[in-house]
Tab-separated table of C-alpha atoms in Angstrom:
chain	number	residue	atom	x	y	z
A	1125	UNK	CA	0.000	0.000	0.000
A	1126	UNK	CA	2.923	2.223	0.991
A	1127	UNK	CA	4.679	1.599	-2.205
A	1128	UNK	CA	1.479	2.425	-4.326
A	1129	UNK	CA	0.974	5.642	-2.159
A	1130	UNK	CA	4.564	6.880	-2.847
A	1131	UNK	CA	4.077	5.834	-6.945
A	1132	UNK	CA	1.430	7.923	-7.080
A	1133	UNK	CA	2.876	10.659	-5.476
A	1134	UNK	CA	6.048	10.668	-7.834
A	1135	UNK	CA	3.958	9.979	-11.003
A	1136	UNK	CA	2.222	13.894	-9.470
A	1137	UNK	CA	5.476	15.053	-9.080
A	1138	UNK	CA	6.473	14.658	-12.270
A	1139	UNK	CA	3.059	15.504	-13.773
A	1140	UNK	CA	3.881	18.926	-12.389
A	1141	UNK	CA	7.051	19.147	-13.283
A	1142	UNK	CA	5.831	18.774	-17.042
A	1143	UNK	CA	3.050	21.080	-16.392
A	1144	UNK	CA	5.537	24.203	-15.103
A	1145	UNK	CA	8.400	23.266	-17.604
A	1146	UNK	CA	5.619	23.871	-20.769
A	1147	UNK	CA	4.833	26.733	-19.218
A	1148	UNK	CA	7.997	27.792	-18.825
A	1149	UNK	CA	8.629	26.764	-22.570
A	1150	UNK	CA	5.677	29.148	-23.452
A	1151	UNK	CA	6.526	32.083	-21.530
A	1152	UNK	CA	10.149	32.307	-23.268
A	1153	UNK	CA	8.476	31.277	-27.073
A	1154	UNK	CA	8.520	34.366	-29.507
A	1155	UNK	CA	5.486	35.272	-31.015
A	1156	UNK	CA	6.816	35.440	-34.597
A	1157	UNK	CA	4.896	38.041	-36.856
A	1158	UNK	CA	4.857	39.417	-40.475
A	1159	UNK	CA	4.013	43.197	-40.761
A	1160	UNK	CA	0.947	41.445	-42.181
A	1161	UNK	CA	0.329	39.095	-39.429
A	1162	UNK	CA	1.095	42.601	-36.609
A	1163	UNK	CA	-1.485	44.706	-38.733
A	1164	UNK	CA	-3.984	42.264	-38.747
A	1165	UNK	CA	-3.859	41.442	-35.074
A	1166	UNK	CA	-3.872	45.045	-33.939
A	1167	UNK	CA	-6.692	45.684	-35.732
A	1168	UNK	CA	-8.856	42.482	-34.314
A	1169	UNK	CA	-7.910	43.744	-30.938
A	1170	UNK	CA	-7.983	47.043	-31.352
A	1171	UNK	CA	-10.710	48.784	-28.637
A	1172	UNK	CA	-10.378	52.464	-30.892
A	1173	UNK	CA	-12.465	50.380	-33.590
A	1174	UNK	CA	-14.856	48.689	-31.217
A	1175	UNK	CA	-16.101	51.692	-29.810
A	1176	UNK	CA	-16.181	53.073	-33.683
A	1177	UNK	CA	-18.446	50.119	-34.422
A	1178	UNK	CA	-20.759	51.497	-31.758
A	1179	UNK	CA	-20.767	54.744	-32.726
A	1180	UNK	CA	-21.232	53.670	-36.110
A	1181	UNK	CA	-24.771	51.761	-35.261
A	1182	UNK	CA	-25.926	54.800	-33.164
A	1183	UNK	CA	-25.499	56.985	-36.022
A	1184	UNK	CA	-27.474	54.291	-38.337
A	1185	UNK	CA	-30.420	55.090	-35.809
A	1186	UNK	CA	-30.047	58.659	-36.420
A	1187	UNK	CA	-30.591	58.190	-39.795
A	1188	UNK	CA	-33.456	56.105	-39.510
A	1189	UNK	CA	-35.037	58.529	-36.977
A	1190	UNK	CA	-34.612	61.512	-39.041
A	1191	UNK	CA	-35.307	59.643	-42.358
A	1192	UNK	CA	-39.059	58.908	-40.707
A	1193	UNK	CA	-39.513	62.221	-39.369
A	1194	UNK	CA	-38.796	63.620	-42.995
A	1195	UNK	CA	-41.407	60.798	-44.393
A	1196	UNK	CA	-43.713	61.903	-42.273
A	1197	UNK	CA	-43.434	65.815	-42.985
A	1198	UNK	CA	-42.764	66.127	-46.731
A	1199	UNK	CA	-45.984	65.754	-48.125
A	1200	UNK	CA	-47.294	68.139	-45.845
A	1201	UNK	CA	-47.216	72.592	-45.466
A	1202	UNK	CA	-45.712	73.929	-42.987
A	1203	UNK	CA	-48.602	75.900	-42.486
A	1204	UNK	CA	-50.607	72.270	-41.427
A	1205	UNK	CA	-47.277	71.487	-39.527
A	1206	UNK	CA	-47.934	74.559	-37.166
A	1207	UNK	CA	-51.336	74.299	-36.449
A	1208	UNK	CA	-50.915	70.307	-35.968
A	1209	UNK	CA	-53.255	69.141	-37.709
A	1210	UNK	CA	-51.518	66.428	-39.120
A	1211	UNK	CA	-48.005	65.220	-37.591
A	1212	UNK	CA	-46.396	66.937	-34.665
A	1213	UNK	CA	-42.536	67.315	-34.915
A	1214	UNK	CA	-40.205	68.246	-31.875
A	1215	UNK	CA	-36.724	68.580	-31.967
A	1216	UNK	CA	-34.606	66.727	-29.331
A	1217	UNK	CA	-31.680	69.146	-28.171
A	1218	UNK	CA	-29.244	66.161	-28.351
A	1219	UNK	CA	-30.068	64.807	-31.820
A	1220	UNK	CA	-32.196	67.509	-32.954
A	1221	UNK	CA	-35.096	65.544	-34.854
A	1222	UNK	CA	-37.741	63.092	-33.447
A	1223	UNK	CA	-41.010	62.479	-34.891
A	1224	UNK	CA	-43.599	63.013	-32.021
A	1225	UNK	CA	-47.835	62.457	-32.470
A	1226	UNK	CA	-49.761	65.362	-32.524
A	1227	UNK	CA	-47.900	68.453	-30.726
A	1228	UNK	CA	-48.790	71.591	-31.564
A	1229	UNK	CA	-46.529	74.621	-32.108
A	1230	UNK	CA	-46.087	78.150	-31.835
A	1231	UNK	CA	-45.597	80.528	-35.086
A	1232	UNK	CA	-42.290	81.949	-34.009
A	1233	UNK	CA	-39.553	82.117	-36.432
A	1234	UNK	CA	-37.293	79.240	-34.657
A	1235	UNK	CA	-40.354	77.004	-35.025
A	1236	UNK	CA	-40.681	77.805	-38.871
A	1237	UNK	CA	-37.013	76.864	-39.847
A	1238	UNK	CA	-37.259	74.009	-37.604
A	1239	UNK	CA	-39.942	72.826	-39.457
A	1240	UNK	CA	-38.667	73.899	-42.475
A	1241	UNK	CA	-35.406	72.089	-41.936
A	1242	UNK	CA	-37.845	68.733	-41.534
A	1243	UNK	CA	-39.800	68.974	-44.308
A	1244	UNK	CA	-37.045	69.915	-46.528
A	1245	UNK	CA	-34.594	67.051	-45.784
A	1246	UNK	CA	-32.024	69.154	-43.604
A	1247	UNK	CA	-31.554	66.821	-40.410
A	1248	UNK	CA	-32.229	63.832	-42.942
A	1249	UNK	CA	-29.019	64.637	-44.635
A	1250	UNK	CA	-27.106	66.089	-41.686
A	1251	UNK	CA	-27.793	62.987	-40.193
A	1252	UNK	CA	-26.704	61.254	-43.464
A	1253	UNK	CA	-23.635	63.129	-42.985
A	1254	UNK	CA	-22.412	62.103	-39.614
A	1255	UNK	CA	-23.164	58.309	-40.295
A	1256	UNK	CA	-20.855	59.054	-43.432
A	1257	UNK	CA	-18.266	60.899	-41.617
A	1258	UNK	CA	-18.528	58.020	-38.937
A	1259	UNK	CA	-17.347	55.531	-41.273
A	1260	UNK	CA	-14.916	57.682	-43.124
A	1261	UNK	CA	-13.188	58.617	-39.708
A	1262	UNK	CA	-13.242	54.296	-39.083
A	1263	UNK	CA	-11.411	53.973	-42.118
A	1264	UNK	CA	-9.336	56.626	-41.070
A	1265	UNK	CA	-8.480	54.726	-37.457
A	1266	UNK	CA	-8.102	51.738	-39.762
A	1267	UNK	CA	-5.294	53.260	-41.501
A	1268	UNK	CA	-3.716	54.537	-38.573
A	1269	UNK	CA	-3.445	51.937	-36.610
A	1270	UNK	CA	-1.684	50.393	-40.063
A	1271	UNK	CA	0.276	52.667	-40.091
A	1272	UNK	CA	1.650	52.808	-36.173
A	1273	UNK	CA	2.109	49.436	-36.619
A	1274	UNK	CA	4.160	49.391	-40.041
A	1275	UNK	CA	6.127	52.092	-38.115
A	1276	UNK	CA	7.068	50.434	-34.717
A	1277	UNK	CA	7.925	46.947	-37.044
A	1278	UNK	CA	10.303	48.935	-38.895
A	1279	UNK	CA	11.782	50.451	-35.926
A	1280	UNK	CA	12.508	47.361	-34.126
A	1281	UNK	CA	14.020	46.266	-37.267
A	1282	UNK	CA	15.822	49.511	-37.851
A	1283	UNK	CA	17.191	49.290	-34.151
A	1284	UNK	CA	18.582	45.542	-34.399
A	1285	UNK	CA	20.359	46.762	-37.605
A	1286	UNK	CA	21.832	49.648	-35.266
A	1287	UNK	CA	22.688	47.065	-32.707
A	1288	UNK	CA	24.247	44.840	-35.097
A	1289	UNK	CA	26.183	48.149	-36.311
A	1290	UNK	CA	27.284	48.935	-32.823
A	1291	UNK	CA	28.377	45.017	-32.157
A	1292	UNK	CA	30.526	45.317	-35.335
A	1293	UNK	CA	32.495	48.222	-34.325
A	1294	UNK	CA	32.872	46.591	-30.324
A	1295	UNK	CA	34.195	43.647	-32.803
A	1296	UNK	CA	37.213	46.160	-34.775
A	1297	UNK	CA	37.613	48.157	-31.274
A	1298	UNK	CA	38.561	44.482	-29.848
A	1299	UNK	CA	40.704	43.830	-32.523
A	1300	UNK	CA	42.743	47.007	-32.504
A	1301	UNK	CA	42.939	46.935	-29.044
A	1302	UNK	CA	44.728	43.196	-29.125
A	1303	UNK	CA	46.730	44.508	-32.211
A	1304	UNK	CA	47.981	47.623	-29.616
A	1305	UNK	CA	48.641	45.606	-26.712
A	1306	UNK	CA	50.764	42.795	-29.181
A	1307	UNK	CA	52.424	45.666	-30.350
A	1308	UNK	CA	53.002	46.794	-26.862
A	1309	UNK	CA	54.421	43.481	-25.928
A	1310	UNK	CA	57.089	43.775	-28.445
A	1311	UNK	CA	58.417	47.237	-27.383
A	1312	UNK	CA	56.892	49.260	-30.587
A	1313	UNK	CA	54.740	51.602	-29.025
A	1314	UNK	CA	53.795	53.115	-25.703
A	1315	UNK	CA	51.228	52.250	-23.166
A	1316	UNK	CA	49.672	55.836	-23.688
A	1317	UNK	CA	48.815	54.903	-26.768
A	1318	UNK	CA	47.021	51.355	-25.767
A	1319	UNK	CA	45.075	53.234	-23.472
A	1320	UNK	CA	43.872	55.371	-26.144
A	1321	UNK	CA	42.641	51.653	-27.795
A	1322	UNK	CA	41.178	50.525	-24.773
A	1323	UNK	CA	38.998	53.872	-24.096
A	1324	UNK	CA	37.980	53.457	-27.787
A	1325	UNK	CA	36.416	49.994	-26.796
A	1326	UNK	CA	35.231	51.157	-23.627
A	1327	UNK	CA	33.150	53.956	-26.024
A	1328	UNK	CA	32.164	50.924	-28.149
A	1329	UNK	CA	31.120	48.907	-25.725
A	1330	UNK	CA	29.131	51.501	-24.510
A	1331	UNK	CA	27.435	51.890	-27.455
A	1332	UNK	CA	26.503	48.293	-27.844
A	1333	UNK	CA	24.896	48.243	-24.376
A	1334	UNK	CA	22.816	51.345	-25.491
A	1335	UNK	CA	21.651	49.713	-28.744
A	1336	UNK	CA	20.373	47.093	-26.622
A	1337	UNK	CA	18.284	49.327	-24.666
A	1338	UNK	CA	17.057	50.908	-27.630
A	1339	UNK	CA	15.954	47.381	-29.462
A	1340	UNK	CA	14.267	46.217	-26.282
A	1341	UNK	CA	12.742	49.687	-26.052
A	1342	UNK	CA	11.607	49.861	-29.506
A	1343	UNK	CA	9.847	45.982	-29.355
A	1344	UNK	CA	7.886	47.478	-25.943
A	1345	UNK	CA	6.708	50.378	-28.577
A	1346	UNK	CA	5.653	47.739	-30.821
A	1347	UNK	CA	4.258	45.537	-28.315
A	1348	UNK	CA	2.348	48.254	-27.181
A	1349	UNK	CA	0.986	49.139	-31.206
A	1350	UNK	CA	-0.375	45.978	-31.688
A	1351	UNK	CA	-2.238	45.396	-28.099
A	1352	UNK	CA	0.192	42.740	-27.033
A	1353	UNK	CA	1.586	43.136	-23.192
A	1354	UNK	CA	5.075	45.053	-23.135
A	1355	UNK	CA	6.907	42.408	-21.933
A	1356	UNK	CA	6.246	40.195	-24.741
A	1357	UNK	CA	8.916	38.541	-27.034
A	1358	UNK	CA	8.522	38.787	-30.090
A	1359	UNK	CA	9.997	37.782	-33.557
A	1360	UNK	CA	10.065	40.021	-36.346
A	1361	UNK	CA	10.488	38.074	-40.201
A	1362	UNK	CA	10.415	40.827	-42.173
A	1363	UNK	CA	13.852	42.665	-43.322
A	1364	UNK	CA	14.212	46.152	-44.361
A	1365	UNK	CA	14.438	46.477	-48.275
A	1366	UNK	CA	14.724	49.808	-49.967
A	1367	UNK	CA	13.130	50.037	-53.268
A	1368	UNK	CA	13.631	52.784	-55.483
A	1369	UNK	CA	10.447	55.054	-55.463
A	1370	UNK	CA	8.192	54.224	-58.516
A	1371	UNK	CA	7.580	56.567	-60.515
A	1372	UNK	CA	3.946	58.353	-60.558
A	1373	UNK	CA	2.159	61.273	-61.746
A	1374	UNK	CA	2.103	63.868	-58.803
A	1375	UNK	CA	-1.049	65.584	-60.621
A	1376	UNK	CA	-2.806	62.522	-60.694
A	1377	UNK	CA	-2.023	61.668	-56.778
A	1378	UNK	CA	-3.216	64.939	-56.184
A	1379	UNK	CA	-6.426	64.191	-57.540
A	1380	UNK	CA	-6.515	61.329	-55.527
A	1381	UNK	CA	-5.785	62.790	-52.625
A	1382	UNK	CA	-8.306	65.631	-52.817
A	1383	UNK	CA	-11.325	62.664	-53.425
A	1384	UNK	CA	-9.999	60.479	-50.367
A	1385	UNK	CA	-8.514	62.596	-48.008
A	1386	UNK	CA	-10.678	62.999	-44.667
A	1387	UNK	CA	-10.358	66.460	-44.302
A	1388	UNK	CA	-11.882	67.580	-47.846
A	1389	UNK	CA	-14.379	64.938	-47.343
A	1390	UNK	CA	-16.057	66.252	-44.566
A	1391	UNK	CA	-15.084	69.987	-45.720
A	1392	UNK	CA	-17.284	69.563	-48.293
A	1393	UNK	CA	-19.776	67.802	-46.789
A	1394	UNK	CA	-20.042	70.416	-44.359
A	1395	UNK	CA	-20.562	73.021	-47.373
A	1396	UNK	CA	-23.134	71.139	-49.110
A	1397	UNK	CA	-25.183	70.961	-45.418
A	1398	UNK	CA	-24.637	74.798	-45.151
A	1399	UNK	CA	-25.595	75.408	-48.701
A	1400	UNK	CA	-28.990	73.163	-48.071
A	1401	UNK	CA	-29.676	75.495	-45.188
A	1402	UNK	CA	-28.762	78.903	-46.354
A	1403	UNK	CA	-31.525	77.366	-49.163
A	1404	UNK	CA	-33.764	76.580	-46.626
A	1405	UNK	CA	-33.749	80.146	-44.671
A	1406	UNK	CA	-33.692	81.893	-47.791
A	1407	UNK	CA	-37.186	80.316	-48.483
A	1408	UNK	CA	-39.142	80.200	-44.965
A	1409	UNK	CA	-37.440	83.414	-43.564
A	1410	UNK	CA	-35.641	85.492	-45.921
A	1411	UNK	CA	-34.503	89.018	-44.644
A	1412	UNK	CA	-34.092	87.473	-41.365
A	1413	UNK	CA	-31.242	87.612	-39.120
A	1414	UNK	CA	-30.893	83.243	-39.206
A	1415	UNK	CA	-30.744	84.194	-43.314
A	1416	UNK	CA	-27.462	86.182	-42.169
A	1417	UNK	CA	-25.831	83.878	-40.093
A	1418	UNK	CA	-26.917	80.634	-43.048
A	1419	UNK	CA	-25.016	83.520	-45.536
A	1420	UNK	CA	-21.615	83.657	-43.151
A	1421	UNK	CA	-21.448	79.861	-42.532
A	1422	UNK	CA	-21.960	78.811	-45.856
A	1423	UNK	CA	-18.771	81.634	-47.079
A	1424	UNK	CA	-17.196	80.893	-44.457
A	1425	UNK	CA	-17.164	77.022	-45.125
A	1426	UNK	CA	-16.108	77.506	-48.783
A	1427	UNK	CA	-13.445	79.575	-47.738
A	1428	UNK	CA	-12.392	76.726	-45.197
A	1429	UNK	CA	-12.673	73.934	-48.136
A	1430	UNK	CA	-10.987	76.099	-50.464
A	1431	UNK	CA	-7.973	76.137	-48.023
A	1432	UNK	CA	-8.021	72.986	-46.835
A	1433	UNK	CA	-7.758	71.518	-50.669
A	1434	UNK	CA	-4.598	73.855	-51.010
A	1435	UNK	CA	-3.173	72.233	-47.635
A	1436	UNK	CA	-4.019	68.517	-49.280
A	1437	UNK	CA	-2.227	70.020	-52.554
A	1438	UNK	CA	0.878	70.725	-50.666
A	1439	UNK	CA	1.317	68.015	-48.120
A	1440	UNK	CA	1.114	65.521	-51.478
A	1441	UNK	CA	3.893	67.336	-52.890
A	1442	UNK	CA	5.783	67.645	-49.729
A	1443	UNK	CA	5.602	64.429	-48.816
A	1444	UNK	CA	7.168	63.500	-52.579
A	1445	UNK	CA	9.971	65.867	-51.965
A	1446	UNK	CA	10.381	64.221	-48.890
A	1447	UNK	CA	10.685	60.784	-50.423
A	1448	UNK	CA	13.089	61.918	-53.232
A	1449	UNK	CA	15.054	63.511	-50.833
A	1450	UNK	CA	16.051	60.558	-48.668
A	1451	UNK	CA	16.413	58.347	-51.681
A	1452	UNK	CA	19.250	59.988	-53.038
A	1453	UNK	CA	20.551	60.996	-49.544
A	1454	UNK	CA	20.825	57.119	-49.127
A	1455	UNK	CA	22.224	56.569	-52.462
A	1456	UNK	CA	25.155	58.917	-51.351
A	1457	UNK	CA	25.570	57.055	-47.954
A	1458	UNK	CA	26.084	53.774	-50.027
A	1459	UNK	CA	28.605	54.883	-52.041
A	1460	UNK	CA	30.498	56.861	-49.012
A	1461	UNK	CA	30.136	53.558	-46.576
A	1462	UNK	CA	32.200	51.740	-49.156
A	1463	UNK	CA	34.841	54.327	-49.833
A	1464	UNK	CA	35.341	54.803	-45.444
A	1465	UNK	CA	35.417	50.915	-45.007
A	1466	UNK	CA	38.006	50.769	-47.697
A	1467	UNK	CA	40.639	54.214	-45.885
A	1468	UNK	CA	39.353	52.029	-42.410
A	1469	UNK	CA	41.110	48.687	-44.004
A	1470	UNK	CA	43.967	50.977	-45.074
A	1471	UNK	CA	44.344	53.033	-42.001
A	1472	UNK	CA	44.674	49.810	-39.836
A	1473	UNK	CA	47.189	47.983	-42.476
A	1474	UNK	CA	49.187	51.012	-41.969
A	1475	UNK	CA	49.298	50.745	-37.984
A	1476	UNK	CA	50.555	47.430	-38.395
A	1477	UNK	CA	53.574	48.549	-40.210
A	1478	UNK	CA	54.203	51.543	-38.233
A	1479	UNK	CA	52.992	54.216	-40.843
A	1480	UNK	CA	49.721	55.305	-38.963
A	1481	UNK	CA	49.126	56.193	-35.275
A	1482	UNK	CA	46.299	54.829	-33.080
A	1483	UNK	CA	44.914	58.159	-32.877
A	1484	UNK	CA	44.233	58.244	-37.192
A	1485	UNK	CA	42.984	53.844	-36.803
A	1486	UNK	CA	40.453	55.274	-33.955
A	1487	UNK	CA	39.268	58.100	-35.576
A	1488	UNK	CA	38.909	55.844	-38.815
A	1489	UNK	CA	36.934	53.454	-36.710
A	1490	UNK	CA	34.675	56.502	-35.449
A	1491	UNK	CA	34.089	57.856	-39.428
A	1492	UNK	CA	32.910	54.243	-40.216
A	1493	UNK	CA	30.895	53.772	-37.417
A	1494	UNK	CA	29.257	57.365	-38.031
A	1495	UNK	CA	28.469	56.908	-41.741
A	1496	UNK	CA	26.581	53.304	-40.816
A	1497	UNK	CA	24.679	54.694	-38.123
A	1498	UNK	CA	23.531	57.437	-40.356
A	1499	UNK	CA	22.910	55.126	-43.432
A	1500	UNK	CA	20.650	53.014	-40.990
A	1501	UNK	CA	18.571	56.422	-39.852
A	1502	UNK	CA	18.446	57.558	-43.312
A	1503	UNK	CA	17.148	54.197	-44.545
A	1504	UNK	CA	14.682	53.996	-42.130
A	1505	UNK	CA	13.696	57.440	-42.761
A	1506	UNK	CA	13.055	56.355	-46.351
A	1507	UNK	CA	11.031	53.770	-45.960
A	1508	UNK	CA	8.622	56.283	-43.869
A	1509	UNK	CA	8.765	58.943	-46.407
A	1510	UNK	CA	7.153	56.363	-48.755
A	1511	UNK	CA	4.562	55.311	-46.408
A	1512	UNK	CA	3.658	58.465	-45.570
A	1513	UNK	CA	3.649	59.945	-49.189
A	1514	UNK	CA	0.825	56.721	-49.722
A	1515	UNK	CA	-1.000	58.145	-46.950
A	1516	UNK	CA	-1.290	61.343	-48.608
A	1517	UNK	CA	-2.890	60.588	-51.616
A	1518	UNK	CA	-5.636	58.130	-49.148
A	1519	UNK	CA	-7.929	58.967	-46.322
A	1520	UNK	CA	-4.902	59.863	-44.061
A	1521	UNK	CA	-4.043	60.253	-40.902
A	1522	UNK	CA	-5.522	61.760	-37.412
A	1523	UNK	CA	-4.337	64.638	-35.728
A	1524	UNK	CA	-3.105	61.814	-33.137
């Protein structure tokens, strides 16, 4: 019995040991993601949408309230509409439409456009409007959260490449420094000048440490785009690739980008709603003061869409310039990288022989390590300019 008692307990043991070592094995697994893979996830999980979703099913209500209270007006005068003889209409201050059985109103002016606004569609489209402006602005989340994503996936990327940079040049700042103390050993040069080595790889080294910081920073950032806990590993299996820009008709992107972009979209809505109301007023009140005021807003609002296209106009082109720019900057960097690695080579074969000092090898290490570094910023750089010169020419981004 004793022996059977004691099996069983060993047989739990070790069922427990299995259990904690596979979740052990889990906790330390990378979750390995495409940029595809990242986007997709942060938008499933993504509460910004959710709540967009909701907002996007009130506003469907909205239109169905205000598309019945118009059904129920339009065949009628507003002249039957004030007395109440046939539907009564209030509006509710939050929503400013609901159809309400038989209210009757006063004459004053307020009441009149009010009514007018019914009967003539205003709240229908207004109404019609947000639910639009709704989805537009989900679509607009959509392609931010894309877009925060793409960016913190790059930069995780973009900081290994720094820390492999940075592990490269503790690698050469070994090297010289065992070439100095050799040399050393043998009489041929002063212990001055090995220190001079060694504080080189001390700078090196601390460079290295900080590039770790900065990748295990920049995967929290990510971590924290695509709704994952901070603390999570992850694998990245993309690799930076720069592309030359293609080549595309800046007028026609402009075009593009003054149909999609968010900003003109609503500007314009926002005119046409003015324009329906100055309409209205000018019908059921003119030479009254709310006649005025429907005059203003409407200018005003073309003036405002009339600007805004110009800002849409320039931010395309900007953003091109901006592109082009950091193409050819990198371009440059490629061909100097090659040209420093090659006086670097030379510089060191020189020490070796006696014909260079350790100060010209060190600061020939620095140059190098300089022009990578900057290569790496630039390239990253790049491959932002060209999303963001995409996102110009779409629905954009928020002000967020």
């Amino acid at each position: 019995m004793k022996k059977r008692i004691l099996s069983l307990v060993i047989v739990g043991i070790l069922l427990l040991s299995m259990i904690a070592t596979s979740f052990a094995e889990e906790a330390t697994t990378a979750k390995s993601f495409t940029l595809q893979e990242a986007i997709d996830y942060a938008i499933e999980n993504s509460t910004q949408l959710k709540k967009l979703n909701a907002d996007i099913d009130a506003a469907e209500i909205d239109v169905k309230k205000a598309g019945k209270a118009y059904n129920s007006t339009k065949d009628y005068s507003l002249a039957d509409m004030q007395t109440g003889i046939s539907a009564g209409i209030t509006l509710n201050d939050s929503q400013q439409y609901e159809v309400v059985a038989k209210q009757t109103f006063d004459s004053s002016i307020d009441t009149i456009l009010q009514l007018a606004r019914v009967k003539n569609g205003y709240y229908k489209e207004a109404t019609k409007m947000g639910l639009m402006l709704t989805e537009k602005g989900k679509e607009m989340a959509t392609e931010g959260i894309e877009f925060s994503v793409e960016q913190s996936y790059f930069n995780v990327l973009h900081a290994q490449e720094n820390l492999d940079i940075q592990k490269s040049i503790l690698s050469a700042a070994k090297q010289n420094l065992d070439a100095g103390n050799k040399k050393l050993e043998l009489g041929l040069v002063s212990e001055i000048e090995v220190m001079s080595f060694e504080i080189a790889y001390s700078q090196a080294e601390i460079g290295y440490k900080s590039a770790v910081r900065q990748l295990e920073y920049a995967k929290m950032t990510f971590n924290k785009a695509v709704g994952l806990p901070l603390d999570t590993k992850v694998e990245l299996t993309e690799v930076i690739t720069i592309e030359p820009p293609e080549e595309v008709d800046l007028n026609e992107k402009v075009s593009e980008a003054l149909q999609n972009r968010m900003e003109v979209i609503s500007g314009q809505e926002q005119y046409n709603l003015s324009k329906l109301n100055y309409d209205i007023c000018k019908s059921a009140s003119p030479g009254s003061y709310d006649l005025k005021i429907a005059r203003y807003t409407l200018e005003s609002n073309e003036c405002e869409l009339a600007e805004t296209k110009k800002a849409v106009e320039l931010s395309v082109q900007k953003a091109y310039m901006d592109m082009m720019d950091a193409y050819e900057g990198l371009t440059i960097l490629d061909k100097s990288i090659v040209q420093v690695e090659k006086v670097y080579d030379a510089t060191k074969k020189r020490y070796e022989v006696g014909m260079a000092t350790e100060n010209e090898v060190i600061e020939s290490l620095n140059q190098l390590q300089e022009i990578k570094l900057q290569r790496s910023e630039v390239a990253a750089g790049y491959n932002l300019a060209k999303k963001m010169f995409k996102v110009t020419y779409g629905i954009g981004l928020g002000t967020n």
